């Protein structure tokens, strides 16, 4: 552990099991951002549960109906983005300034929609990244490092190839001999500590349940908490606090979604 780096976590889809996840995060003193749609094909948190979660964690928007934006007409995409912000703010009684693309699916036009709706930042599903947010059309764009899920190496390679990310392939090779995702997360966590980047863990509580990954998740959260003396722990929006709107120079890969 050589220098100050940054740790953040985020969790998608607003499933009722997010409350169990929140208890684990509280146990290890970790901040988080929960991205919550208002409806979904799976169960979602009630307005009262969203307010309860917001007392301890940051809440971000995830469209109204958990729809992938690139498959929508422009007018519908604008409604899904704008109405998700308005409805969450009505529930929370405070601003909602950060958004997550369902399925990591977006195009450049959607950054302009986010800006017009009043969002400041958006999270993608770019994996194996240690980079800090960069700006596209006035929106801070957040990558991720590790999903709390037992992916095969081919899944990481597809994700990297989609974004033409040589750095992601290199990070995959560094952890290629690990036997499970918590072990791989540990390798990447130490790498972020060594290079002074961002370690960003994300996932879905419903997926953790279906894949039987609660013990693996707790193992990973415990490992993350051991870096408290040398890392800055932040929410996703706090991660973007340094990003200036004049900085508009994203990697081309980020625009593919």
Tab-separated table of C-alpha atoms in Angstrom:
chain	number	residue	atom	x	y	z
A	1	UNK	CA	0.000	0.000	0.000
A	2	UNK	CA	1.996	2.914	-1.291
A	3	UNK	CA	-0.255	5.948	-1.531
A	4	UNK	CA	-3.703	7.413	-1.351
A	5	UNK	CA	-6.152	5.959	-3.841
A	6	UNK	CA	-9.944	5.941	-4.093
A	7	UNK	CA	-12.552	3.266	-3.394
A	8	UNK	CA	-16.215	3.464	-4.362
A	9	UNK	CA	-19.056	0.968	-4.745
A	10	UNK	CA	-22.381	1.022	-6.582
A	11	UNK	CA	-25.398	-1.266	-6.846
A	12	UNK	CA	-28.051	-1.408	-9.533
A	13	UNK	CA	-31.755	-2.158	-10.055
A	14	UNK	CA	-33.278	-1.167	-6.697
A	15	UNK	CA	-34.207	-4.718	-5.674
A	16	UNK	CA	-35.564	-5.234	-2.115
A	17	UNK	CA	-32.419	-7.274	-1.370
A	18	UNK	CA	-30.553	-3.957	-1.545
A	19	UNK	CA	-31.574	-3.578	2.109
A	20	UNK	CA	-29.596	-6.725	2.975
A	21	UNK	CA	-26.695	-5.384	0.948
A	22	UNK	CA	-26.912	-2.077	2.806
A	23	UNK	CA	-26.541	-3.914	6.115
A	24	UNK	CA	-23.315	-5.514	4.868
A	25	UNK	CA	-21.962	-2.166	3.687
A	26	UNK	CA	-22.802	-0.639	7.059
A	27	UNK	CA	-21.024	-3.517	8.826
A	28	UNK	CA	-17.787	-2.622	7.048
A	29	UNK	CA	-18.305	1.131	7.044
A	30	UNK	CA	-18.371	1.460	3.256
A	31	UNK	CA	-20.175	4.193	1.306
A	32	UNK	CA	-22.207	3.288	-1.769
A	33	UNK	CA	-24.452	4.590	-4.501
A	34	UNK	CA	-27.671	2.677	-5.237
A	35	UNK	CA	-29.156	3.161	-8.712
A	36	UNK	CA	-32.909	2.726	-8.476
A	37	UNK	CA	-35.510	2.439	-11.252
A	38	UNK	CA	-39.128	3.121	-10.322
A	39	UNK	CA	-40.312	-0.134	-11.882
A	40	UNK	CA	-38.663	-3.243	-13.307
A	41	UNK	CA	-39.423	-6.796	-14.400
A	42	UNK	CA	-38.069	-7.785	-10.980
A	43	UNK	CA	-39.368	-6.456	-7.638
A	44	UNK	CA	-38.224	-2.956	-6.691
A	45	UNK	CA	-37.906	-1.005	-3.475
A	46	UNK	CA	-40.974	0.874	-2.296
A	47	UNK	CA	-40.804	4.670	-1.957
A	48	UNK	CA	-40.536	4.261	1.828
A	49	UNK	CA	-37.644	1.801	1.400
A	50	UNK	CA	-35.889	4.159	-1.020
A	51	UNK	CA	-36.162	6.951	1.556
A	52	UNK	CA	-34.831	4.608	4.240
A	53	UNK	CA	-31.862	3.661	2.064
A	54	UNK	CA	-31.165	7.324	1.275
A	55	UNK	CA	-30.606	8.082	4.958
A	56	UNK	CA	-27.303	6.170	4.792
A	57	UNK	CA	-26.397	5.952	1.105
A	58	UNK	CA	-26.451	7.922	-2.115
A	59	UNK	CA	-29.365	7.287	-4.494
A	60	UNK	CA	-28.982	7.563	-8.269
A	61	UNK	CA	-31.451	7.235	-11.141
A	62	UNK	CA	-31.655	4.196	-13.409
A	63	UNK	CA	-34.489	5.266	-15.774
A	64	UNK	CA	-38.153	4.985	-14.779
A	65	UNK	CA	-38.755	1.483	-16.128
A	66	UNK	CA	-35.220	0.026	-16.342
A	67	UNK	CA	-35.144	0.354	-20.131
A	68	UNK	CA	-32.046	0.278	-22.326
A	69	UNK	CA	-31.773	3.695	-23.866
A	70	UNK	CA	-30.408	2.853	-27.313
A	71	UNK	CA	-33.542	0.858	-28.149
A	72	UNK	CA	-35.860	3.779	-27.442
A	73	UNK	CA	-37.156	6.653	-29.539
A	74	UNK	CA	-35.527	9.952	-28.591
A	75	UNK	CA	-38.712	11.275	-26.959
A	76	UNK	CA	-39.128	8.134	-24.832
A	77	UNK	CA	-35.471	8.143	-23.815
A	78	UNK	CA	-35.817	11.753	-22.682
A	79	UNK	CA	-38.850	10.853	-20.585
A	80	UNK	CA	-37.121	7.843	-19.032
A	81	UNK	CA	-34.162	10.035	-18.073
A	82	UNK	CA	-35.969	13.199	-17.010
A	83	UNK	CA	-38.875	11.538	-15.216
A	84	UNK	CA	-36.552	9.206	-13.288
A	85	UNK	CA	-34.833	12.241	-11.805
A	86	UNK	CA	-38.077	14.074	-11.004
A	87	UNK	CA	-39.784	11.074	-9.429
A	88	UNK	CA	-36.806	10.146	-7.284
A	89	UNK	CA	-36.444	13.743	-6.121
A	90	UNK	CA	-40.136	13.744	-5.166
A	91	UNK	CA	-39.557	10.571	-3.120
A	92	UNK	CA	-36.288	11.708	-1.551
A	93	UNK	CA	-37.078	15.371	-0.995
A	94	UNK	CA	-33.582	16.256	-2.205
A	95	UNK	CA	-31.647	16.431	-5.501
A	96	UNK	CA	-30.724	13.355	-7.514
A	97	UNK	CA	-27.694	14.253	-9.634
A	98	UNK	CA	-26.274	10.932	-10.816
A	99	UNK	CA	-27.514	8.319	-13.293
A	100	UNK	CA	-26.610	4.784	-14.358
A	101	UNK	CA	-27.286	3.401	-17.850
A	102	UNK	CA	-29.340	0.168	-17.689
A	103	UNK	CA	-27.275	-2.588	-19.265
A	104	UNK	CA	-24.461	-0.105	-19.866
A	105	UNK	CA	-26.377	0.800	-23.038
A	106	UNK	CA	-26.056	4.367	-24.342
A	107	UNK	CA	-24.965	6.647	-27.167
A	108	UNK	CA	-23.543	10.158	-27.259
A	109	UNK	CA	-26.999	11.704	-27.566
A	110	UNK	CA	-27.916	10.338	-24.140
A	111	UNK	CA	-25.214	12.416	-22.448
A	112	UNK	CA	-26.882	15.529	-23.824
A	113	UNK	CA	-30.229	14.281	-22.511
A	114	UNK	CA	-28.693	13.745	-19.075
A	115	UNK	CA	-27.215	17.240	-19.106
A	116	UNK	CA	-30.532	18.766	-20.204
A	117	UNK	CA	-32.321	16.901	-17.390
A	118	UNK	CA	-29.898	18.314	-14.813
A	119	UNK	CA	-27.705	15.295	-14.070
A	120	UNK	CA	-24.026	15.816	-13.302
A	121	UNK	CA	-22.630	12.283	-13.702
A	122	UNK	CA	-23.352	8.850	-15.166
A	123	UNK	CA	-21.956	5.388	-14.448
A	124	UNK	CA	-21.176	2.837	-17.144
A	125	UNK	CA	-20.369	-0.889	-16.957
A	126	UNK	CA	-16.835	-0.600	-18.321
A	127	UNK	CA	-14.878	-3.191	-16.316
A	128	UNK	CA	-11.248	-3.538	-15.199
A	129	UNK	CA	-10.692	0.216	-15.086
A	130	UNK	CA	-8.753	2.232	-12.514
A	131	UNK	CA	-9.374	5.550	-14.260
A	132	UNK	CA	-10.983	8.575	-12.690
A	133	UNK	CA	-14.122	10.032	-14.301
A	134	UNK	CA	-13.819	12.056	-17.467
A	135	UNK	CA	-16.357	14.399	-19.030
A	136	UNK	CA	-18.599	13.925	-22.054
A	137	UNK	CA	-20.936	16.788	-22.977
A	138	UNK	CA	-20.765	18.156	-19.452
A	139	UNK	CA	-21.438	14.779	-17.800
A	140	UNK	CA	-18.802	13.063	-15.649
A	141	UNK	CA	-18.536	9.473	-16.922
A	142	UNK	CA	-17.670	6.768	-14.382
A	143	UNK	CA	-16.101	3.407	-15.239
A	144	UNK	CA	-15.947	0.366	-12.934
A	145	UNK	CA	-13.273	-2.106	-11.893
A	146	UNK	CA	-14.992	-5.302	-10.766
A	147	UNK	CA	-18.517	-6.704	-10.784
A	148	UNK	CA	-19.577	-8.791	-7.796
A	149	UNK	CA	-20.226	-11.812	-9.974
A	150	UNK	CA	-18.197	-14.883	-11.082
A	151	UNK	CA	-17.525	-13.877	-14.692
A	152	UNK	CA	-15.414	-16.011	-16.974
A	153	UNK	CA	-12.348	-14.490	-18.595
A	154	UNK	CA	-14.178	-14.371	-21.932
A	155	UNK	CA	-16.760	-11.976	-20.456
A	156	UNK	CA	-14.020	-9.580	-19.393
A	157	UNK	CA	-12.383	-9.867	-22.809
A	158	UNK	CA	-15.646	-9.031	-24.588
A	159	UNK	CA	-16.129	-6.035	-22.340
A	160	UNK	CA	-12.577	-4.829	-23.044
A	161	UNK	CA	-12.862	-5.455	-26.797
A	162	UNK	CA	-16.089	-3.463	-26.998
A	163	UNK	CA	-14.168	-0.457	-25.662
A	164	UNK	CA	-10.821	-1.156	-27.346
A	165	UNK	CA	-9.247	-1.123	-23.891
A	166	UNK	CA	-5.708	-2.483	-23.828
A	167	UNK	CA	-5.452	-1.469	-20.158
A	168	UNK	CA	-8.407	-3.706	-19.291
A	169	UNK	CA	-6.805	-6.685	-21.037
A	170	UNK	CA	-3.565	-6.036	-19.151
A	171	UNK	CA	-5.455	-5.912	-15.848
A	172	UNK	CA	-7.173	-9.185	-16.748
A	173	UNK	CA	-3.812	-10.833	-17.421
A	174	UNK	CA	-2.556	-9.664	-14.036
A	175	UNK	CA	-5.327	-11.559	-12.307
A	176	UNK	CA	-5.625	-14.413	-14.763
A	177	UNK	CA	-4.431	-17.105	-12.360
A	178	UNK	CA	-6.900	-16.253	-9.604
A	179	UNK	CA	-9.478	-18.909	-8.769
A	180	UNK	CA	-12.525	-16.771	-7.952
A	181	UNK	CA	-13.796	-13.222	-8.247
A	182	UNK	CA	-13.020	-12.147	-4.631
A	183	UNK	CA	-9.415	-13.214	-5.189
A	184	UNK	CA	-9.347	-11.336	-8.495
A	185	UNK	CA	-10.866	-8.305	-6.739
A	186	UNK	CA	-8.038	-8.485	-4.202
A	187	UNK	CA	-5.431	-8.414	-6.986
A	188	UNK	CA	-7.105	-5.402	-8.602
A	189	UNK	CA	-7.551	-3.660	-5.266
A	190	UNK	CA	-3.833	-3.894	-4.567
A	191	UNK	CA	-3.085	-2.769	-8.118
A	192	UNK	CA	-5.255	0.337	-7.614
A	193	UNK	CA	-3.434	1.025	-4.357
A	194	UNK	CA	-0.082	0.731	-6.110
A	195	UNK	CA	-0.958	2.917	-9.102
A	196	UNK	CA	-3.057	5.465	-7.208
A	197	UNK	CA	-6.218	4.917	-9.223
A	198	UNK	CA	-9.856	4.135	-8.465
A	199	UNK	CA	-11.167	0.739	-7.356
A	200	UNK	CA	-14.894	0.573	-8.127
A	201	UNK	CA	-16.919	-2.485	-7.120
A	202	UNK	CA	-20.463	-2.798	-8.459
A	203	UNK	CA	-23.206	-5.377	-8.745
A	204	UNK	CA	-26.850	-6.379	-8.270
A	205	UNK	CA	-28.214	-7.705	-4.981
A	206	UNK	CA	-30.678	-9.986	-6.803
A	207	UNK	CA	-27.817	-11.452	-8.860
A	208	UNK	CA	-25.716	-12.020	-5.746
A	209	UNK	CA	-28.656	-13.943	-4.287
A	210	UNK	CA	-29.288	-16.024	-7.417
A	211	UNK	CA	-25.604	-16.889	-7.820
A	212	UNK	CA	-25.095	-17.653	-4.121
A	213	UNK	CA	-22.425	-14.969	-3.752
A	214	UNK	CA	-23.227	-13.372	-0.368
A	215	UNK	CA	-20.265	-14.978	1.382
A	216	UNK	CA	-17.956	-14.015	-1.485
A	217	UNK	CA	-19.277	-10.461	-1.359
A	218	UNK	CA	-18.714	-10.177	2.386
A	219	UNK	CA	-15.183	-11.515	1.934
A	220	UNK	CA	-14.547	-8.788	-0.639
A	221	UNK	CA	-16.077	-5.999	1.452
A	222	UNK	CA	-13.953	-7.084	4.411
A	223	UNK	CA	-10.837	-6.930	2.216
A	224	UNK	CA	-11.791	-3.462	0.962
A	225	UNK	CA	-12.266	-2.192	4.510
A	226	UNK	CA	-8.646	-3.109	5.322
A	227	UNK	CA	-7.471	-0.243	3.089
A	228	UNK	CA	-9.065	2.427	5.258
A	229	UNK	CA	-5.722	3.935	6.305
A	230	UNK	CA	-4.461	4.500	2.764
A	231	UNK	CA	-7.616	5.004	0.663
A	232	UNK	CA	-10.291	7.635	0.258
A	233	UNK	CA	-13.781	6.085	0.462
A	234	UNK	CA	-16.419	7.993	-1.537
A	235	UNK	CA	-19.804	7.689	-3.210
A	236	UNK	CA	-20.003	7.751	-7.006
A	237	UNK	CA	-20.979	11.425	-7.080
A	238	UNK	CA	-18.204	12.352	-4.663
A	239	UNK	CA	-15.803	10.559	-6.999
A	240	UNK	CA	-16.704	13.156	-9.647
A	241	UNK	CA	-16.136	16.208	-7.471
A	242	UNK	CA	-12.792	16.990	-9.134
A	243	UNK	CA	-14.113	16.762	-12.706
A	244	UNK	CA	-14.418	20.117	-14.467
A	245	UNK	CA	-17.082	20.625	-17.098
A	246	UNK	CA	-14.503	22.191	-19.391
A	247	UNK	CA	-12.748	18.835	-19.559
A	248	UNK	CA	-14.461	17.144	-22.501
A	249	UNK	CA	-12.005	14.577	-23.788
A	250	UNK	CA	-13.390	11.055	-23.310
A	251	UNK	CA	-11.816	7.950	-24.777
A	252	UNK	CA	-13.672	6.991	-27.981
A	253	UNK	CA	-14.458	3.626	-26.400
A	254	UNK	CA	-16.576	5.264	-23.713
A	255	UNK	CA	-19.029	6.525	-26.309
A	256	UNK	CA	-19.995	3.097	-27.525
A	257	UNK	CA	-21.859	2.074	-24.383
